[in-house]
Every structure is written in C-alpha cells, then in structure tokens.
Coordinates of C-alpha atoms in Angstrom, one line a residue:
Chain H
M1 CA -1.2 36.2 25.7
A2 CA -1.0 35.9 29.4
I3 CA -4.7 35.6 29.8
Q4 CA -4.9 32.9 27.1
L5 CA -2.1 30.9 28.6
F6 CA -3.7 31.2 32.0
Q7 CA -7.0 29.8 30.5
R8 CA -5.1 26.9 29.0
L9 CA -3.5 26.3 32.4
V10 CA -6.8 26.3 34.1
Q11 CA -8.2 23.9 31.5
A12 CA -5.2 21.6 32.0
V13 CA -5.7 21.6 35.8
I14 CA -9.4 20.7 35.4
L15 CA -8.4 17.9 33.0
L16 CA -5.8 16.6 35.4
F17 CA -8.5 16.6 38.1
V18 CA -10.9 14.6 35.9
I19 CA -8.0 12.2 35.1
S20 CA -7.3 11.7 38.8
I21 CA -11.0 10.9 39.5
V22 CA -11.0 8.4 36.6
G23 CA -7.8 6.9 37.9
F24 CA -9.2 6.6 41.4
A25 CA -12.5 5.1 40.1
L26 CA -10.5 2.6 38.0
L27 CA -9.5 0.6 41.1
R28 CA -12.7 1.1 43.1
L29 CA -14.9 -0.1 40.2
L30 CA -13.3 -3.5 40.0
P31 CA -15.7 -6.4 40.3
G32 CA -15.7 -7.7 43.9
D33 CA -15.0 -6.0 47.2
F34 CA -11.9 -3.8 47.0
A35 CA -10.6 -4.7 50.5
E36 CA -11.0 -8.3 49.6
V37 CA -9.1 -7.9 46.3
L38 CA -6.3 -6.1 48.0
L39 CA -6.0 -8.7 50.8
L40 CA -6.1 -11.5 48.3
A41 CA -3.2 -10.1 46.5
Q42 CA -1.2 -9.5 49.7
M43 CA -1.8 -13.0 51.1
D44 CA -0.7 -14.7 47.8
G45 CA -4.2 -15.9 46.8
T46 CA -5.4 -17.5 50.0
L47 CA -9.0 -16.5 50.7
P48 CA -9.1 -14.2 53.7
D49 CA -11.9 -14.8 56.3
P50 CA -14.7 -12.2 56.5
A51 CA -13.6 -10.8 59.9
T52 CA -10.1 -10.0 58.6
V53 CA -11.6 -8.3 55.5
T54 CA -13.8 -6.1 57.7
Q55 CA -10.9 -5.3 60.0
F56 CA -8.7 -4.5 57.0
A57 CA -11.4 -2.3 55.4
Q58 CA -11.8 -0.5 58.7
D59 CA -8.1 0.1 59.2
N60 CA -7.6 1.4 55.6
G61 CA -10.6 3.6 55.6
F62 CA -12.5 1.8 52.9
N63 CA -15.7 2.3 54.7
D64 CA -15.4 6.1 54.6
P65 CA -17.5 8.1 52.2
M66 CA -16.0 8.1 48.6
P67 CA -15.0 11.8 48.6
V68 CA -13.0 11.3 51.8
Q69 CA -11.4 8.2 50.3
Y70 CA -10.6 10.1 47.2
W71 CA -9.0 12.9 49.2
H72 CA -6.8 10.4 51.1
W73 CA -5.9 8.7 47.9
L74 CA -5.0 12.0 46.1
T75 CA -2.8 13.2 48.9
D76 CA -1.0 9.9 49.0
A77 CA -0.7 9.9 45.2
L78 CA 0.8 13.4 45.1
G79 CA 3.3 12.3 47.7
G80 CA 4.3 9.5 45.3
D81 CA 2.6 6.6 47.1
L82 CA 0.2 4.7 44.8
G83 CA 0.2 1.4 46.6
Q84 CA 2.1 -1.8 45.9
S85 CA 2.2 -4.0 42.9
F86 CA 0.1 -7.2 43.2
I87 CA 2.8 -9.2 41.6
T88 CA 6.1 -8.0 43.0
G89 CA 4.9 -6.4 46.1
E90 CA 7.1 -3.4 45.5
A91 CA 5.8 0.2 45.3
V92 CA 4.4 0.8 41.9
S93 CA 6.2 4.0 41.6
S94 CA 9.6 2.4 42.2
D95 CA 11.3 2.4 38.8
M96 CA 8.7 4.6 37.1
A97 CA 11.1 7.4 36.5
L98 CA 13.5 5.2 34.6
R99 CA 10.7 3.7 32.5
I100 CA 9.3 7.2 31.7
S101 CA 12.7 8.4 30.6
R102 CA 13.2 5.4 28.3
S103 CA 9.8 5.8 26.7
L104 CA 10.3 9.5 26.4
F105 CA 13.7 8.9 24.7
L106 CA 12.1 6.4 22.3
G107 CA 9.2 8.8 21.6
V108 CA 11.4 11.8 21.0
T109 CA 13.8 9.8 18.8
S110 CA 10.8 8.5 16.7
L111 CA 9.4 12.0 16.3
A112 CA 12.7 13.5 15.4
T113 CA 13.3 10.7 12.8
A114 CA 9.8 11.4 11.4
L115 CA 10.5 15.1 11.2
I116 CA 13.9 14.8 9.7
L117 CA 12.5 12.5 7.0
A118 CA 9.1 14.3 6.5
I119 CA 10.1 18.0 6.3
P120 CA 12.7 17.7 3.4
I121 CA 10.5 15.3 1.6
G122 CA 7.5 17.6 1.9
F123 CA 9.6 20.6 0.7
F124 CA 11.0 18.6 -2.2
C125 CA 7.6 17.4 -3.3
A126 CA 6.1 20.9 -3.1
T127 CA 8.8 22.4 -5.2
H128 CA 8.8 19.4 -7.7
T129 CA 5.1 18.6 -8.0
G130 CA 4.2 15.8 -10.3
G131 CA 7.7 14.3 -10.3
W132 CA 8.1 10.6 -9.5
I133 CA 9.2 11.3 -5.9
D134 CA 6.1 13.4 -5.4
R135 CA 3.9 10.6 -6.7
A136 CA 5.8 8.0 -4.7
L137 CA 5.3 10.0 -1.5
T138 CA 1.5 10.0 -2.0
A139 CA 1.5 6.3 -2.6
L140 CA 3.8 5.7 0.3
S141 CA 1.8 7.7 2.7
V142 CA -1.3 5.7 1.8
V143 CA 0.7 2.5 2.5
G144 CA 2.1 4.0 5.7
M145 CA -1.4 4.8 7.0
S146 CA -2.6 1.3 6.1
I147 CA 0.2 -0.9 7.4
P148 CA -0.3 -2.5 10.8
N149 CA 2.7 -1.3 12.8
F150 CA 3.1 -4.6 14.7
W151 CA 3.5 -6.4 11.4
L152 CA 5.9 -3.9 10.1
A153 CA 7.9 -4.3 13.3
L154 CA 8.2 -8.0 12.8
L155 CA 9.2 -7.6 9.1
M156 CA 11.9 -5.1 10.0
A157 CA 13.2 -7.3 12.7
L158 CA 13.2 -10.2 10.3
F159 CA 15.0 -8.3 7.6
F160 CA 17.5 -6.2 9.6
S161 CA 18.4 -8.5 12.4
L162 CA 17.7 -12.0 11.2
F163 CA 18.7 -11.8 7.6
L164 CA 21.2 -8.9 7.5
D165 CA 22.3 -9.3 11.2
L166 CA 22.8 -5.5 11.3
L167 CA 20.8 -4.4 14.3
P168 CA 19.6 -6.0 17.5
S169 CA 16.0 -7.0 17.5
S170 CA 15.3 -6.7 21.3
G171 CA 16.5 -5.0 24.4
H172 CA 17.8 -1.5 25.1
G173 CA 21.0 0.2 26.2
T174 CA 23.1 1.0 23.1
L175 CA 22.1 3.4 20.3
A176 CA 21.7 0.5 17.9
H177 CA 18.8 -0.7 19.9
V178 CA 16.8 2.4 19.3
V179 CA 17.0 2.3 15.5
L180 CA 14.5 -0.3 14.6
P181 CA 11.8 0.7 17.1
A182 CA 12.1 4.4 16.2
L183 CA 12.0 3.6 12.5
V184 CA 8.8 1.6 12.9
I185 CA 7.1 4.2 14.9
A186 CA 8.3 7.0 12.6
T187 CA 6.8 5.3 9.5
S188 CA 3.3 5.8 10.7
V189 CA 3.6 9.5 11.1
T190 CA 6.2 10.5 8.4
G191 CA 3.7 10.2 5.6
V192 CA 1.1 12.3 7.4
I193 CA 3.6 15.1 8.3
A194 CA 5.2 15.1 4.8
R195 CA 1.9 15.4 3.1
F196 CA 0.8 18.1 5.4
V197 CA 4.0 20.1 4.8
R198 CA 3.6 19.7 1.1
A199 CA 0.0 20.9 1.1
R200 CA 0.8 23.9 3.3
L201 CA 3.8 24.9 1.2
L202 CA 1.7 24.7 -1.9
D203 CA -0.9 26.9 -0.3
E204 CA 1.7 29.5 0.8
L205 CA 3.6 29.5 -2.5
S206 CA 0.6 30.8 -4.4
Q207 CA 0.2 33.7 -1.9
D208 CA 0.7 37.3 -3.0
Y209 CA 3.6 37.9 -0.7
V210 CA 5.6 35.2 -2.4
R211 CA 4.9 36.8 -5.8
T212 CA 6.0 40.2 -4.4
A213 CA 9.2 38.7 -3.0
N214 CA 9.8 37.1 -6.3
A215 CA 9.2 40.4 -8.2
K216 CA 11.7 42.1 -5.9
G217 CA 14.3 39.7 -7.1
M218 CA 14.6 37.8 -3.9
G219 CA 16.3 34.4 -4.2
R220 CA 14.2 31.2 -4.1
L221 CA 15.9 29.9 -1.0
R222 CA 15.5 33.2 0.9
I223 CA 11.9 33.4 0.1
L224 CA 11.4 29.9 1.4
L225 CA 13.4 30.4 4.6
S226 CA 12.5 33.9 5.6
H227 CA 8.9 34.2 4.4
V228 CA 7.3 30.8 3.8
V229 CA 8.8 28.8 6.7
P230 CA 7.7 31.2 9.5
N231 CA 4.2 31.0 8.0
I232 CA 3.9 27.2 7.9
L233 CA 5.7 26.6 11.2
P234 CA 2.8 27.1 13.7
S235 CA 0.4 24.8 11.9
T236 CA 3.1 22.2 11.4
L237 CA 3.9 22.3 15.1
T238 CA 0.2 21.9 15.9
L239 CA 0.0 18.8 13.7
T240 CA 3.2 17.4 15.2
G241 CA 1.7 17.9 18.7
L242 CA -1.3 15.9 17.6
Q243 CA 0.9 13.1 16.3
F244 CA 2.4 12.7 19.8
A245 CA -0.6 10.7 20.9
K246 CA -0.4 8.5 17.8
I247 CA 3.3 7.9 18.5
F248 CA 2.5 6.5 22.0
D249 CA -0.2 4.2 20.5
G250 CA 2.6 2.9 18.2
M251 CA 5.0 2.7 21.1
I252 CA 2.8 0.3 23.1
V253 CA 3.1 -2.4 20.4
V254 CA 6.7 -1.6 19.4
E255 CA 8.0 -1.6 23.0
T256 CA 6.4 -5.0 23.5
I257 CA 7.8 -6.5 20.3
F258 CA 11.4 -5.1 20.7
A259 CA 11.4 -5.7 24.5
W260 CA 12.0 -2.0 25.2
P261 CA 11.4 -1.6 29.0
G262 CA 9.3 1.6 28.9
I263 CA 5.8 2.6 29.9
G264 CA 4.1 0.9 26.9
S265 CA 5.5 -2.5 27.6
L266 CA 4.8 -2.0 31.4
L267 CA 1.1 -1.3 30.6
V268 CA 0.8 -4.5 28.5
E269 CA 2.6 -6.5 31.2
S270 CA 0.4 -5.2 34.1
L271 CA -2.8 -5.8 32.0
F272 CA -1.9 -9.4 31.6
N273 CA -0.9 -9.8 35.3
R274 CA -4.1 -8.1 36.3
D275 CA -1.9 -5.9 38.4
Y276 CA -4.4 -3.2 38.9
P277 CA -2.4 -0.7 41.0
L278 CA 0.3 -0.8 38.3
I279 CA -2.4 -0.3 35.6
Q280 CA -3.7 2.7 37.5
M281 CA -0.2 4.1 37.8
C282 CA 0.4 3.7 34.1
F283 CA -2.9 5.3 33.3
L284 CA -2.1 8.3 35.5
V285 CA 1.4 8.7 34.1
I286 CA 0.3 8.5 30.5
A287 CA -2.8 10.7 30.8
S288 CA -1.1 13.4 32.9
G289 CA 2.0 13.3 30.7
Y290 CA -0.1 14.0 27.6
V291 CA -1.9 16.9 29.3
V292 CA 1.5 18.4 30.1
I293 CA 2.9 17.8 26.5
N294 CA -0.2 19.4 25.0
L295 CA 0.2 22.4 27.3
V296 CA 3.9 22.7 26.2
V297 CA 3.0 22.5 22.5
D298 CA 0.3 25.2 23.0
Y299 CA 2.9 27.4 24.7
L300 CA 5.4 26.9 21.9
I301 CA 2.8 27.9 19.3
T302 CA 2.1 31.1 21.0
L303 CA 5.9 31.7 21.1
I304 CA 6.3 31.1 17.4
D305 CA 3.2 32.7 16.0
P306 CA 3.0 36.4 16.5
R307 CA -0.7 36.4 15.3
V308 CA -1.7 34.2 18.2
R309 CA 0.5 36.1 20.5
G310 CA -1.1 39.4 19.6
A311 CA -4.7 38.1 19.4
I312 CA -5.4 38.6 23.1
Chain Y
M1 CA -17.6 28.8 -18.3
L2 CA -19.9 27.2 -20.8
R3 CA -17.1 25.1 -22.1
K4 CA -16.2 24.0 -18.7
T5 CA -19.5 22.6 -17.5
P6 CA -19.7 19.5 -19.7
D7 CA -16.2 18.8 -18.8
N8 CA -17.0 18.9 -15.2
Q9 CA -20.0 16.7 -15.6
L10 CA -17.9 14.2 -17.5
R11 CA -15.4 14.2 -14.8
T12 CA -18.0 13.6 -12.1
R13 CA -19.6 10.8 -14.1
S14 CA -16.4 9.1 -14.9
H15 CA -15.6 9.4 -11.2
W16 CA -18.8 7.9 -10.2
R17 CA -18.0 5.0 -12.5
R18 CA -14.7 4.5 -10.8
M19 CA -16.0 5.1 -7.3
P20 CA -17.7 1.7 -6.8
L21 CA -14.5 0.0 -7.9
K22 CA -12.9 1.2 -4.7
G23 CA -15.9 0.5 -2.6
L24 CA -16.3 -2.9 -4.3
V25 CA -13.2 -4.3 -2.6
F26 CA -14.7 -3.6 0.8
L27 CA -18.2 -4.9 -0.3
V28 CA -16.7 -8.1 -1.6
V29 CA -14.9 -8.6 1.8
V30 CA -18.1 -8.0 3.7
L31 CA -20.0 -10.4 1.5
L32 CA -17.2 -13.0 1.8
C33 CA -17.4 -12.7 5.5
I34 CA -21.1 -13.7 5.4
W35 CA -20.6 -16.6 3.0
I36 CA -17.3 -17.8 4.2
P37 CA -18.3 -21.4 4.9
F38 CA -19.0 -21.8 1.1
F39 CA -15.6 -20.6 0.1
A40 CA -13.4 -22.0 2.9
P41 CA -11.8 -25.2 1.8
Y42 CA -11.2 -26.5 5.4
D43 CA -12.4 -26.0 8.9
P44 CA -10.2 -23.2 10.3
Q45 CA -9.8 -25.0 13.7
A46 CA -9.1 -28.5 12.3
I47 CA -5.8 -29.6 13.7
D48 CA -3.6 -31.9 11.6
I49 CA -0.3 -32.2 13.5
L50 CA 1.2 -34.6 10.9
N51 CA 0.8 -31.9 8.3
R52 CA 2.1 -29.0 10.3
L53 CA 4.0 -26.1 8.7
A54 CA 3.4 -27.4 5.2
S55 CA 4.4 -25.2 2.3
P56 CA 1.8 -23.8 0.0
S57 CA 0.4 -26.5 -2.3
P58 CA -2.7 -27.1 -4.5
S59 CA -4.5 -28.7 -1.5
H60 CA -3.4 -26.0 1.0
W61 CA -3.2 -22.7 -1.0
L62 CA -1.3 -20.9 1.7
G63 CA 0.2 -23.9 3.5
T64 CA -0.6 -24.9 7.1
D65 CA 0.4 -23.3 10.4
Q66 CA 2.3 -24.7 13.4
M67 CA -0.8 -26.8 14.4
G68 CA -1.4 -28.0 10.8
R69 CA -4.4 -25.7 10.3
D70 CA -5.1 -24.5 6.8
V71 CA -3.9 -20.8 6.6
F72 CA -6.2 -19.8 3.8
A73 CA -9.3 -21.0 5.6
R74 CA -8.1 -19.2 8.8
L75 CA -7.6 -16.0 6.8
L76 CA -11.1 -16.2 5.5
Y77 CA -12.6 -16.8 8.9
G78 CA -10.3 -14.2 10.4
A79 CA -12.0 -11.5 8.2
R80 CA -15.3 -12.3 9.9
I81 CA -14.1 -11.5 13.4
T82 CA -12.0 -8.5 12.5
V83 CA -14.5 -6.9 10.1
G84 CA -17.4 -7.8 12.3
S85 CA -15.9 -6.2 15.4
A86 CA -14.7 -3.2 13.5
L87 CA -18.2 -2.7 12.0
L88 CA -19.8 -3.0 15.5
V89 CA -17.3 -0.4 16.9
V90 CA -17.9 2.0 14.0
L91 CA -21.7 1.6 14.1
F92 CA -22.0 2.2 17.8
A93 CA -19.3 4.8 18.2
G94 CA -20.6 6.6 15.1
G95 CA -24.2 6.4 16.2
I96 CA -23.6 7.6 19.8
G97 CA -21.0 10.2 18.7
T98 CA -23.2 11.6 15.9
L99 CA -26.2 11.9 18.2
I100 CA -24.3 13.6 21.0
G101 CA -22.3 15.8 18.6
A102 CA -25.4 16.9 16.8
L103 CA -27.3 17.6 20.0
S104 CA -24.4 19.4 21.5
G105 CA -23.7 21.5 18.4
Y106 CA -27.4 22.4 17.8
L107 CA -28.5 23.0 21.3
G108 CA -25.3 24.6 22.5
G109 CA -25.2 25.9 26.1
F110 CA -23.9 24.0 29.1
L111 CA -24.3 20.5 27.5
D112 CA -22.1 21.7 24.6
K113 CA -19.4 23.0 26.9
V114 CA -19.2 19.8 28.9
V115 CA -19.3 17.5 25.9
M116 CA -16.6 19.4 24.1
R117 CA -14.3 19.6 27.0
L118 CA -14.6 15.9 27.4
C119 CA -14.0 15.3 23.7
E120 CA -11.0 17.6 23.6
G121 CA -9.6 16.0 26.6
M122 CA -9.9 12.6 24.9
S123 CA -8.4 13.8 21.7
V124 CA -5.2 14.7 23.5
L125 CA -4.7 11.3 25.0
P126 CA -3.4 8.2 23.2
A127 CA -6.5 6.4 22.2
L128 CA -5.1 2.9 22.1
A129 CA -3.6 3.2 25.6
I130 CA -6.9 4.4 27.1
T131 CA -8.7 1.6 25.3
M132 CA -6.4 -0.9 26.8
V133 CA -6.9 0.4 30.3
I134 CA -10.7 0.3 29.9
A135 CA -10.5 -3.2 28.4
G136 CA -8.3 -4.3 31.3
V137 CA -10.8 -3.1 33.9
L138 CA -13.6 -4.8 31.9
G139 CA -11.8 -8.1 31.8
L140 CA -9.8 -8.3 28.5
G141 CA -12.4 -10.4 26.6
L142 CA -13.7 -9.8 23.1
W143 CA -16.6 -7.8 24.4
A144 CA -14.4 -5.8 26.8
V145 CA -12.2 -4.8 23.8
I146 CA -15.2 -3.8 21.6
V147 CA -16.9 -1.8 24.4
A148 CA -13.6 -0.1 25.2
L149 CA -13.0 0.8 21.6
I150 CA -16.5 2.3 21.4
S151 CA -16.2 4.2 24.6
V152 CA -13.0 5.8 23.4
H153 CA -13.9 6.3 19.7
W154 CA -17.3 8.0 20.0
T155 CA -15.7 11.3 21.1
E156 CA -14.0 11.6 17.7
Y157 CA -17.4 11.5 16.0
A158 CA -18.9 13.8 18.5
R159 CA -16.2 16.4 18.0
L160 CA -16.3 16.3 14.2
V161 CA -20.1 16.2 13.9
R162 CA -20.4 19.0 16.3
N163 CA -18.1 21.2 14.2
M164 CA -20.0 20.3 11.0
V165 CA -23.4 21.1 12.7
M166 CA -22.1 24.5 13.9
V167 CA -21.3 25.4 10.2
E168 CA -24.7 24.1 8.9
K169 CA -26.6 25.7 11.8
A170 CA -25.7 29.2 10.6
K171 CA -27.0 28.6 7.1
T172 CA -30.3 30.1 6.0
Y173 CA -32.2 26.9 5.4
I174 CA -32.0 26.0 9.1
Q175 CA -33.2 29.5 9.9
A176 CA -36.0 29.1 7.5
A177 CA -37.0 25.8 9.1
E178 CA -36.8 27.3 12.5
S179 CA -39.0 30.3 11.5
L180 CA -41.5 27.9 10.1
G181 CA -41.8 26.4 13.6
A182 CA -40.0 23.1 13.1
G183 CA -39.0 21.4 16.3
R184 CA -35.4 20.9 17.4
F185 CA -35.4 17.1 16.8
R186 CA -37.1 17.5 13.5
I187 CA -34.5 20.0 12.4
I188 CA -31.7 17.7 13.5
R189 CA -33.2 14.6 11.9
H190 CA -34.6 16.0 8.7
H191 CA -32.3 19.0 8.0
L192 CA -29.0 18.7 9.8
L193 CA -28.1 15.1 9.6
P194 CA -28.9 14.6 5.9
N195 CA -26.7 17.6 5.1
I196 CA -23.7 16.3 7.0
A197 CA -24.2 12.7 5.9
G198 CA -21.7 12.9 3.0
P199 CA -18.7 14.1 5.0
L200 CA -19.7 11.8 7.8
L201 CA -19.3 8.8 5.4
T202 CA -15.7 9.9 4.7
I203 CA -15.0 10.1 8.4
T204 CA -16.6 6.6 8.8
A205 CA -14.2 5.2 6.2
F206 CA -11.2 6.4 8.1
S207 CA -12.6 5.4 11.4
M208 CA -13.3 1.9 10.1
S209 CA -9.6 1.6 9.1
W210 CA -8.6 2.8 12.5
A211 CA -10.9 0.3 14.2
I212 CA -9.5 -2.6 12.1
L213 CA -5.9 -1.7 12.8
S214 CA -6.6 -1.2 16.5
F215 CA -8.5 -4.4 16.8
A216 CA -5.8 -6.4 15.0
G217 CA -3.1 -4.7 17.1
L218 CA -4.9 -5.5 20.4
S219 CA -5.5 -9.1 19.4
F220 CA -1.8 -9.3 18.4
L221 CA -1.0 -8.3 22.0
G222 CA -3.4 -10.9 23.3
L223 CA -6.4 -8.7 24.2
G224 CA -9.8 -9.6 22.9
V225 CA -9.8 -12.9 21.1
E226 CA -8.9 -16.2 22.8
P227 CA -5.6 -17.8 21.9
G228 CA -5.9 -20.1 18.9
T229 CA -8.8 -18.1 17.4
A230 CA -8.6 -17.6 13.6
E231 CA -8.1 -13.8 13.7
W232 CA -5.5 -11.9 11.7
G233 CA -3.6 -10.2 14.6
R234 CA -3.7 -13.4 16.7
M235 CA -2.4 -15.5 13.7
I236 CA 0.6 -13.2 13.3
A237 CA 1.3 -13.3 17.0
E238 CA 1.1 -17.1 17.1
S239 CA 3.3 -17.7 14.0
R240 CA 5.9 -15.2 15.3
S241 CA 8.3 -17.9 16.4
H242 CA 8.3 -19.4 12.9
L243 CA 9.0 -16.0 11.3
R244 CA 12.5 -17.0 10.0
S245 CA 11.7 -20.5 8.7
H246 CA 8.1 -19.8 7.4
P247 CA 7.7 -16.1 6.8
H248 CA 4.5 -16.6 4.8
L249 CA 2.6 -17.5 8.0
V250 CA 3.3 -13.9 9.2
L251 CA 3.2 -12.3 5.7
A252 CA -0.3 -13.5 4.7
P253 CA -2.4 -12.1 7.5
G254 CA -0.5 -8.9 7.6
L255 CA -1.0 -8.4 3.8
A256 CA -4.7 -9.2 4.3
I257 CA -5.0 -6.4 7.0
M258 CA -3.1 -4.0 4.9
A259 CA -5.1 -4.6 1.7
L260 CA -8.4 -4.2 3.5
V261 CA -7.4 -1.0 5.3
M262 CA -5.9 0.4 2.1
A263 CA -9.1 -0.3 0.2
I264 CA -11.1 1.5 2.8
N265 CA -8.8 4.4 3.0
L266 CA -8.8 4.9 -0.8
F267 CA -12.5 4.6 -0.8
G268 CA -12.7 7.4 1.8
D269 CA -10.2 9.5 -0.1
A270 CA -12.1 9.1 -3.4
Y271 CA -15.5 9.8 -1.7
G272 CA -14.1 12.9 0.0
D273 CA -12.7 14.2 -3.3
R274 CA -16.0 13.7 -5.0
L275 CA -17.8 15.6 -2.2
R276 CA -15.4 18.5 -2.5
G277 CA -16.1 18.5 -6.2
T278 CA -12.5 18.1 -7.2
H279 CA -11.4 15.1 -9.1
T280 CA -8.0 14.0 -8.0
N281 CA -6.3 10.7 -8.4
P282 CA -4.4 10.0 -5.2
L283 CA -1.4 8.9 -7.3
K284 CA -1.4 12.1 -9.2
S285 CA -0.3 15.4 -7.7
R286 CA -2.6 18.3 -7.2
R287 CA -0.8 20.9 -9.3
S288 CA 1.1 19.0 -11.9

C-alpha cells in the first residue's frame, strides 16, 4: 500500500508541476507585451512610453529566458506572492483564504446534502424495486441531469424567497443563506449518486454471500449493514470523489446567482474585469485544490477497501 | 432457448420502432434550426418598446420581453446558436478525442502514457472552471468559448475511446488482421473504429447534452454571445429582473433547454440499452 500511495503522490506532484507551468503560461501568453500590459494596469490606463516599458521589463526580469522567469515566478508563488490585482491593486492572495473556506463550506454542505438524500433513496429503491418511489427516482434523475442549474437556481429563489419569503436569496453569513445554494448544487448530483447506490446494491444483493447470510438466519438489516455496505462503500466513495468536480462547476453559477463570495464568483468577476493576475490565482487555487482532493479520496479508498490495501 | 429467441427479436424490433421517436425530437430541433426563418413569426431582434412585456396572446404566442421582442421568435432563433455551437463542440472534440484516443490505445507506448496522464489530469479538474479560464485568456467571445469547450472536452473522448480500443485490440479479429499484414491505420480505420462506433454514439449523446448545458450556462454568465443575442441562456439572464412579474420570460427558455437536453439524454439511454441487448424502459425498474 505504501508503494501505491507513493506512486499516487508522485503523480500528484507531477500534475501540480504541469498546473504551475500552465498557470505561469496563462499570463505570459496574453496578447500584447506582458510588461506593457502590467504597466498599463499600474498606471490606470495611460499608455506608457517605450523607454519606461523597456526599463520596467529590465527591472522585473522580463527579458530573462523563460525557464529563469518561471523559476522566479514559482518561488514567489510558493511564498504566497502572485502579484497585484489589476483592479484593486491589492495582492491577489489577500482574502483568498476566506474565499476558499466559504467555497469549501458550500461545496461540502452540498455534497453532504446530496449524500443524505441519495443514500437512503438508493437503499429504499433497491429494496423496493418497481414501486412508485423507485420509478419516480429514475424519472427524477433524468430530469435532474437535464435541468440547467442556473435556471433551477432562479426558480428556487423565486419560489422560496420571493413567493414564500422563507429563505434569503443572496448573501452569506447565516445558515439560512446556505440552504438554497446547497440544494441547487445537490440536485444535480443526488440523482446520479442515488441511481448508482441502487444499481450497486442490486448487484450485491444477488451475490452468494448474501444468500448464505440469509440461509444462516441473519436479519435483513444486519446483512445490509455488516456485509453489503462494506462492499459498496469503496465504489460509492470513488463516484462521490468524481462528483466533486461537478459540484464546483455548479458552484460557479450558483455562487454568482446567490451572491455567495467564494472562489466561483471571484473567478467570474475577475474574468469580466480582465483581471489576469486574479484569474491566474483562481486557476492555481482550483486546479491544485482538486489535485489534493483527489489524492485524499484515493487515500480514503485504500483505507476502506482491504482488497486495494492488500493488492500491493 | 428456442422459445426465447423470437421473443427477443420481437423486443429488439419493437425497440427499433420506438428508438426513432426519441431521436426524432432531436432531429426535429435540428431541422427547425435550419428552417427557422420559415417558422418564426417575427424578427427576433425587432424592438417594439410600446409593446414591451406583453402577455401571451394570439399575435405573440409567448408574449414579448423587456424590449418588446417576440419571445417565441427568439426561442426559435436561440436554438440555432445553442444547438449549432454544441454540435461544433461535439464534432471537433469528438473527432480530435477519438483520433488521439484510438492512436494512443492502439499504438501504446510513450504516447499512450503521456496522453493518458493528461486526460486523467483533466478528468480530475472541474471542466467548466477550466473552460472559463481558457475562454478568458482567448477573449470571452463566442469563438473563444467554443474553442475553450473543445480544448477541455476532447480529453473525455480520448479517455473513453482509448479504453474501448484497449478491449477491442485484444480480440482475435484484430490479431487476424494484423497477421494478414494490415497496416496500423487501416486497422484503426476499418476494424477498430467501426466496432466502437456504437458505444461512441451513446457517449456523443451525453456529451451533446453536456455541451448544451455548459454553453447555456456560460452565456447566462455573459461569456460567449453578445448581450441582446437571441440565445436561451442569455434570454434567461436578461429577463432575470422581471422574474417576479413576468416569470414566463425565464420559464420558456429554461424549459426549452431542459426539453432538448432530456430528449438527447433519453435517446442516449435508449440507444445504449439497445446496444447492450437489454430492453429497459427508463421509467420501469430493472428487476421488477
């Protein structure tokens, strides 16, 4: 297991390296001279004269070979310095930690909501196949996959905050603010997870070990909890890990609609302001965050599944 | 066994009869997109301020929007942009991804390792976020969004095609072709690709629905199409402030997106079931 985990770790480090190169290239590949773009932003849009640009490029090492520039950029970035925002002039990393924590909170709440809904529904449908709830689940998951999440967010805001006046439709701070965004994001993944749990359960329930346990006179609940659940847990966890990326895609739109100040809405804002250092920061945070999440999920699976643990 | 065969055939045939019905919805939409000017009652950009926010009536089937433009005509023209862009994305991402995936799977070696690391790396990341970053660097226009979607989406095809090719490669007919001296590209073109074409179409259906949802989402946020364009996501974004007083302005484009995506998903489901040889109605459970 140690070797396998080490391989994963090496892969993750390579991936992080590639991500950092892409992030670095993102700013340098901009149309126009990079020194001029930076100066333009610092001087509030007045066109700098060529001599100043040359001097600025010289001072900041923009004439060095690319690998040298990359090295300087990387050491700065690892020290937390990724330049200043074009718009506010503040360091792009200034309130990043706060934004990350808010996005993480929303993402984890959404995923937890999805799991709390999906797992019981999946279990119920697998044990009551053909019932109306089972059929409703299949129909609902098709709808859930087809519904545009930004539209659903607007409808939920219309219904719950404009008509019923139950929940706030924008902002953050109280727990009530999380409910609508989390529900919207959760709908897109609940159907997928519930259907997966149902299919996996049905597969396992027809296995010989379940029949043996049944023949021994074991209770239905105990068979489920002590035999079936450990068998479906690793694959469910893998699927859940894959849904994480989908959750962030939903979060970009939902954070923007519900004015939730996280990474997703920051990305949208910086795109429209053409605030390239901030876009770069968002890209680096999102991409490296996902590499780390993936690594953690992989590690959890090896912890849970003795077959994977013993394989190497 | 003997008794079962005709039953199976019957099922397959009845399924074939029902299959086009699901595909038909999509086909009708595509044809509509081409012939829209014949159906659209009004010019989608014709502004009629005196008649703004009119309720649905015989002359304006879905009423008019905040600028007095006919919503029904805008819906029809909106299909053109959304479906057209999504088709472009699927065509190019599918083409590039299939080619690279097939080469990578069949040739193996160093190329395979590099391509697969790249695709796995991409599959971990949130696709929409990366698309937005690429589109941001390219300049946020319609072409920037399409190119960004393609450059993110091809990896999905490459990964899936590569896995399918790996399975097919081990089968005897490929070995037979190889021992007869067929060239690599001949094998890929005449043996491998036709044999994975079926599952590939199922993937294409789901990737089409992903492309439509992503494109609509991006234009809702304001990326891609210009403000004021008759595009479904944009229409929803621009009618947002009238959500409470005129909800149908937001409802209609959203329902259009949902109906189209659902039709494509069901088509993909039905086609996939037919390929697997099982006949399941998505609304009926597997083991009832």
